[in-house]
PDB file of C-alpha atoms in Angstrom:
ATOM      1  CA  MET A   1       0.000   0.000   0.000  1.00  0.00           C
ATOM      2  CA  ASP A   2       1.263   3.474  -0.934  1.00  0.00           C
ATOM      3  CA  ARG A   3       2.098   5.706   2.067  1.00  0.00           C
ATOM      4  CA  ARG A   4      -0.451   8.350   1.061  1.00  0.00           C
ATOM      5  CA  ASP A   5      -3.153   5.693   0.525  1.00  0.00           C
ATOM      6  CA  PHE A   6      -2.371   4.366   4.007  1.00  0.00           C
ATOM      7  CA  LEU A   7      -2.678   7.840   5.505  1.00  0.00           C
ATOM      8  CA  ARG A   8      -6.036   8.420   3.798  1.00  0.00           C
ATOM      9  CA  ALA A   9      -7.326   5.023   4.974  1.00  0.00           C
ATOM     10  CA  ALA A  10      -5.992   5.410   8.515  1.00  0.00           C
ATOM     11  CA  GLY A  11      -8.109   8.464   9.212  1.00  0.00           C
ATOM     12  CA  PRO A  12      -7.708  12.120  10.169  1.00  0.00           C
ATOM     13  CA  ALA A  13      -5.597  11.511  13.294  1.00  0.00           C
ATOM     14  CA  ALA A  14      -2.976   9.614  11.320  1.00  0.00           C
ATOM     15  CA  VAL A  15      -2.985  12.192   8.546  1.00  0.00           C
ATOM     16  CA  ALA A  16      -2.403  15.066  10.972  1.00  0.00           C
ATOM     17  CA  GLY A  17       0.227  13.187  12.956  1.00  0.00           C
ATOM     18  CA  LEU A  18       2.161  11.555  10.140  1.00  0.00           C
ATOM     19  CA  ALA A  19       1.673  13.566   6.967  1.00  0.00           C
ATOM     20  CA  GLY A  20       2.861  16.902   8.343  1.00  0.00           C
ATOM     21  CA  CYS A  21      -0.329  18.748   7.531  1.00  0.00           C
ATOM     22  CA  LEU A  22      -0.072  21.262  10.345  1.00  0.00           C
ATOM     23  CA  GLY A  23      -0.124  24.369   8.267  1.00  0.00           C
ATOM     24  CA  GLY A  24      -1.147  27.971   8.446  1.00  0.00           C
ATOM     25  CA  GLY A  25      -4.616  27.653   7.030  1.00  0.00           C
ATOM     26  CA  SER A  26      -3.963  26.220   3.572  1.00  0.00           C
ATOM     27  CA  ALA A  27      -6.799  24.056   2.274  1.00  0.00           C
ATOM     28  CA  ASP A  28      -4.286  21.889   0.398  1.00  0.00           C
ATOM     29  CA  THR A  29      -3.634  18.777   2.494  1.00  0.00           C
ATOM     30  CA  ASP A  30      -1.844  16.658  -0.100  1.00  0.00           C
ATOM     31  CA  TYR A  31       1.700  17.310   1.064  1.00  0.00           C
ATOM     32  CA  ASP A  32       4.270  15.668   3.289  1.00  0.00           C
ATOM     33  CA  VAL A  33       6.023  18.616   4.964  1.00  0.00           C
ATOM     34  CA  GLY A  34       4.427  21.964   5.747  1.00  0.00           C
ATOM     35  CA  MET A  35       6.135  25.181   6.813  1.00  0.00           C
ATOM     36  CA  SER A  36       5.195  27.388   9.728  1.00  0.00           C
ATOM     37  CA  ALA A  37       6.783  30.795  10.375  1.00  0.00           C
ATOM     38  CA  LYS A  38      10.135  29.241  11.366  1.00  0.00           C
ATOM     39  CA  ALA A  39       9.747  25.451  11.316  1.00  0.00           C
ATOM     40  CA  TYR A  40       9.079  22.497   9.062  1.00  0.00           C
ATOM     41  CA  ARG A  41       6.154  20.277  10.124  1.00  0.00           C
ATOM     42  CA  PRO A  42       7.079  17.517  10.681  1.00  0.00           C
ATOM     43  CA  VAL A  43      10.747  18.167  11.356  1.00  0.00           C
ATOM     44  CA  ARG A  44      11.646  14.572  10.473  1.00  0.00           C
ATOM     45  CA  ILE A  45       9.943  12.314   7.940  1.00  0.00           C
ATOM     46  CA  ALA A  46      10.747   8.709   7.011  1.00  0.00           C
ATOM     47  CA  VAL A  47      10.075   7.358   3.506  1.00  0.00           C
ATOM     48  CA  GLU A  48      11.006   4.399   1.319  1.00  0.00           C
ATOM     49  CA  PRO A  49      13.475   4.729  -1.572  1.00  0.00           C
ATOM     50  CA  GLY A  50      11.758   6.076  -4.682  1.00  0.00           C
ATOM     51  CA  THR A  51       9.319   8.252  -2.717  1.00  0.00           C
ATOM     52  CA  THR A  52       8.622  11.791  -3.879  1.00  0.00           C
ATOM     53  CA  VAL A  53       8.306  14.170  -0.933  1.00  0.00           C
ATOM     54  CA  ARG A  54       6.260  17.338  -1.352  1.00  0.00           C
ATOM     55  CA  TRP A  55       6.925  20.434   0.749  1.00  0.00           C
ATOM     56  CA  LEU A  56       4.246  23.141   0.848  1.00  0.00           C
ATOM     57  CA  ASN A  57       4.705  26.635   2.223  1.00  0.00           C
ATOM     58  CA  THR A  58       1.725  26.851   4.564  1.00  0.00           C
ATOM     59  CA  SER A  59       2.805  30.155   6.114  1.00  0.00           C
ATOM     60  CA  LYS A  60       2.954  33.761   5.012  1.00  0.00           C
ATOM     61  CA  GLN A  61       6.781  33.818   5.318  1.00  0.00           C
ATOM     62  CA  GLY A  62       9.078  33.193   2.352  1.00  0.00           C
ATOM     63  CA  HIS A  63      11.010  29.923   2.773  1.00  0.00           C
ATOM     64  CA  SER A  64      13.377  27.582   0.982  1.00  0.00           C
ATOM     65  CA  VAL A  65      14.128  23.875   1.030  1.00  0.00           C
ATOM     66  CA  THR A  66      17.907  23.564   0.779  1.00  0.00           C
ATOM     67  CA  ALA A  67      19.899  20.375   1.359  1.00  0.00           C
ATOM     68  CA  TYR A  68      23.086  20.452   3.384  1.00  0.00           C
ATOM     69  CA  GLU A  69      25.254  19.300   0.484  1.00  0.00           C
ATOM     70  CA  ASP A  70      28.039  17.719   2.553  1.00  0.00           C
ATOM     71  CA  GLU A  71      25.598  15.797   4.768  1.00  0.00           C
ATOM     72  CA  ILE A  72      23.465  13.926   2.223  1.00  0.00           C
ATOM     73  CA  PRO A  73      24.530  10.461   0.984  1.00  0.00           C
ATOM     74  CA  ASP A  74      27.457  10.619  -1.467  1.00  0.00           C
ATOM     75  CA  GLU A  75      25.551   8.973  -4.314  1.00  0.00           C
ATOM     76  CA  ALA A  76      22.370  11.046  -3.791  1.00  0.00           C
ATOM     77  CA  ASP A  77      21.109  13.833  -6.036  1.00  0.00           C
ATOM     78  CA  TYR A  78      21.364  17.308  -4.501  1.00  0.00           C
ATOM     79  CA  PHE A  79      18.059  19.134  -3.949  1.00  0.00           C
ATOM     80  CA  ALA A  80      17.025  22.733  -3.358  1.00  0.00           C
ATOM     81  CA  SER A  81      13.944  24.790  -4.164  1.00  0.00           C
ATOM     82  CA  GLY A  82      14.820  26.822  -7.219  1.00  0.00           C
ATOM     83  CA  GLY A  83      16.523  23.819  -8.814  1.00  0.00           C
ATOM     84  CA  PHE A  84      20.072  24.701  -7.768  1.00  0.00           C
ATOM     85  CA  ASP A  85      22.827  22.094  -8.176  1.00  0.00           C
ATOM     86  CA  THR A  86      24.817  23.080  -5.088  1.00  0.00           C
ATOM     87  CA  GLU A  87      24.221  24.495  -1.627  1.00  0.00           C
ATOM     88  CA  GLN A  88      26.470  27.459  -2.430  1.00  0.00           C
ATOM     89  CA  ALA A  89      24.481  28.289  -5.581  1.00  0.00           C
ATOM     90  CA  ALA A  90      21.254  28.203  -3.555  1.00  0.00           C
ATOM     91  CA  ARG A  91      22.726  30.484  -0.881  1.00  0.00           C
ATOM     92  CA  ASP A  92      24.209  32.877  -3.459  1.00  0.00           C
ATOM     93  CA  ASN A  93      20.972  33.176  -5.403  1.00  0.00           C
ATOM     94  CA  TRP A  94      18.883  33.705  -2.281  1.00  0.00           C
ATOM     95  CA  GLY A  95      20.938  36.725  -1.251  1.00  0.00           C
ATOM     96  CA  GLY A  96      21.100  38.206  -4.737  1.00  0.00           C
ATOM     97  CA  SER A  97      17.698  37.572  -6.242  1.00  0.00           C
ATOM     98  CA  SER A  98      15.678  35.501  -3.759  1.00  0.00           C
ATOM     99  CA  GLY A  99      16.021  32.565  -6.141  1.00  0.00           C
ATOM    100  CA  GLY A 100      14.419  29.459  -4.732  1.00  0.00           C
ATOM    101  CA  THR A 101      12.003  31.429  -2.569  1.00  0.00           C
ATOM    102  CA  MET A 102       8.794  29.587  -1.809  1.00  0.00           C
ATOM    103  CA  PHE A 103       5.973  32.003  -1.101  1.00  0.00           C
ATOM    104  CA  GLU A 104       2.705  31.068   0.612  1.00  0.00           C
ATOM    105  CA  GLY A 105       1.073  28.211  -1.293  1.00  0.00           C
ATOM    106  CA  ASP A 106       4.211  27.337  -3.313  1.00  0.00           C
ATOM    107  CA  ASP A 107       5.454  23.765  -3.279  1.00  0.00           C
ATOM    108  CA  PHE A 108       8.638  21.856  -4.015  1.00  0.00           C
ATOM    109  CA  THR A 109       9.097  18.142  -4.668  1.00  0.00           C
ATOM    110  CA  HIS A 110      12.082  15.830  -4.697  1.00  0.00           C
ATOM    111  CA  THR A 111      12.311  12.075  -5.245  1.00  0.00           C
ATOM    112  CA  PHE A 112      14.640  10.268  -2.852  1.00  0.00           C
ATOM    113  CA  GLU A 113      16.313   7.207  -4.372  1.00  0.00           C
ATOM    114  CA  GLU A 114      19.233   6.454  -2.036  1.00  0.00           C
ATOM    115  CA  VAL A 115      18.917   5.109   1.515  1.00  0.00           C
ATOM    116  CA  GLY A 116      20.250   7.510   4.148  1.00  0.00           C
ATOM    117  CA  GLU A 117      19.550  10.760   5.978  1.00  0.00           C
ATOM    118  CA  TYR A 118      18.998  14.028   4.131  1.00  0.00           C
ATOM    119  CA  PRO A 119      19.260  17.080   6.385  1.00  0.00           C
ATOM    120  CA  TYR A 120      17.968  20.328   4.909  1.00  0.00           C
ATOM    121  CA  PHE A 121      17.256  23.903   5.981  1.00  0.00           C
ATOM    122  CA  CYS A 122      15.503  27.158   5.128  1.00  0.00           C
ATOM    123  CA  ILE A 123      18.051  29.733   4.004  1.00  0.00           C
ATOM    124  CA  PRO A 124      16.473  32.824   5.644  1.00  0.00           C
ATOM    125  CA  HIS A 125      15.502  30.970   8.838  1.00  0.00           C
ATOM    126  CA  GLU A 126      18.486  28.654   9.310  1.00  0.00           C
ATOM    127  CA  ARG A 127      19.801  30.674  12.260  1.00  0.00           C
ATOM    128  CA  ALA A 128      16.360  30.444  13.873  1.00  0.00           C
ATOM    129  CA  GLY A 129      16.624  26.645  13.707  1.00  0.00           C
ATOM    130  CA  MET A 130      14.427  25.918  10.680  1.00  0.00           C
ATOM    131  CA  VAL A 131      15.950  22.573   9.758  1.00  0.00           C
ATOM    132  CA  GLY A 132      14.509  19.199   8.877  1.00  0.00           C
ATOM    133  CA  THR A 133      15.501  15.688   7.879  1.00  0.00           C
ATOM    134  CA  VAL A 134      14.194  13.165   5.388  1.00  0.00           C
ATOM    135  CA  VAL A 135      15.173   9.622   6.368  1.00  0.00           C
ATOM    136  CA  VAL A 136      15.108   7.195   3.457  1.00  0.00           C
ATOM    137  CA  THR A 137      14.851   3.626   4.703  1.00  0.00           C
ATOM    138  CA  GLU A 138      13.541   0.262   3.553  1.00  0.00           C
ATOM    139  CA  ASN A 139      11.263   0.225   6.627  1.00  0.00           C
ATOM    140  CA  PRO A 140       9.921   3.745   7.349  1.00  0.00           C
ATOM    141  CA  GLU A 141       7.415   2.432   9.918  1.00  0.00           C
ATOM    142  CA  THR A 142      10.300   1.790  12.340  1.00  0.00           C
ATOM    143  CA  ALA A 143      12.029   5.139  11.794  1.00  0.00           C
ATOM    144  CA  THR A 144      11.249   7.990  14.163  1.00  0.00           C
ATOM    145  CA  SER A 145       9.412  10.921  12.580  1.00  0.00           C
ATOM    146  CA  GLY A 146       8.965  13.430  15.393  1.00  0.00           C
ATOM    147  CA  GLU A 147       7.779  17.005  15.217  1.00  0.00           C
TER     148      GLU A 147
END
């Protein structure tokens, strides 16, 4: 059973607790990670290889999804809202032109193929602690996915 199908079948409590749909009033509930003023919700999500994760900016703040390039698995594809190939390019473009900015209601998706942990952050709110992690594992039910 697909993870999203499971969440739909499991009921509203499971959807709110596991799917990260704790947003700032957006009617769109088909996403995995939402964004509050200075946090991702949930902070940690576990998925199987080949899963596409969807982030949705559910707040009025501008955000980014930017992988910590040196901390993702070596064989993994880099990811950042705005489509940048490196962490430095994402940082440089944010400061110069707000490239990669996700405004309220904007989304970003990335498909995770390699097993491992993928820490990421929001460029403008990194110092405030807006960080998250996608854990890619063969058995996501046993991985912790706390808030």
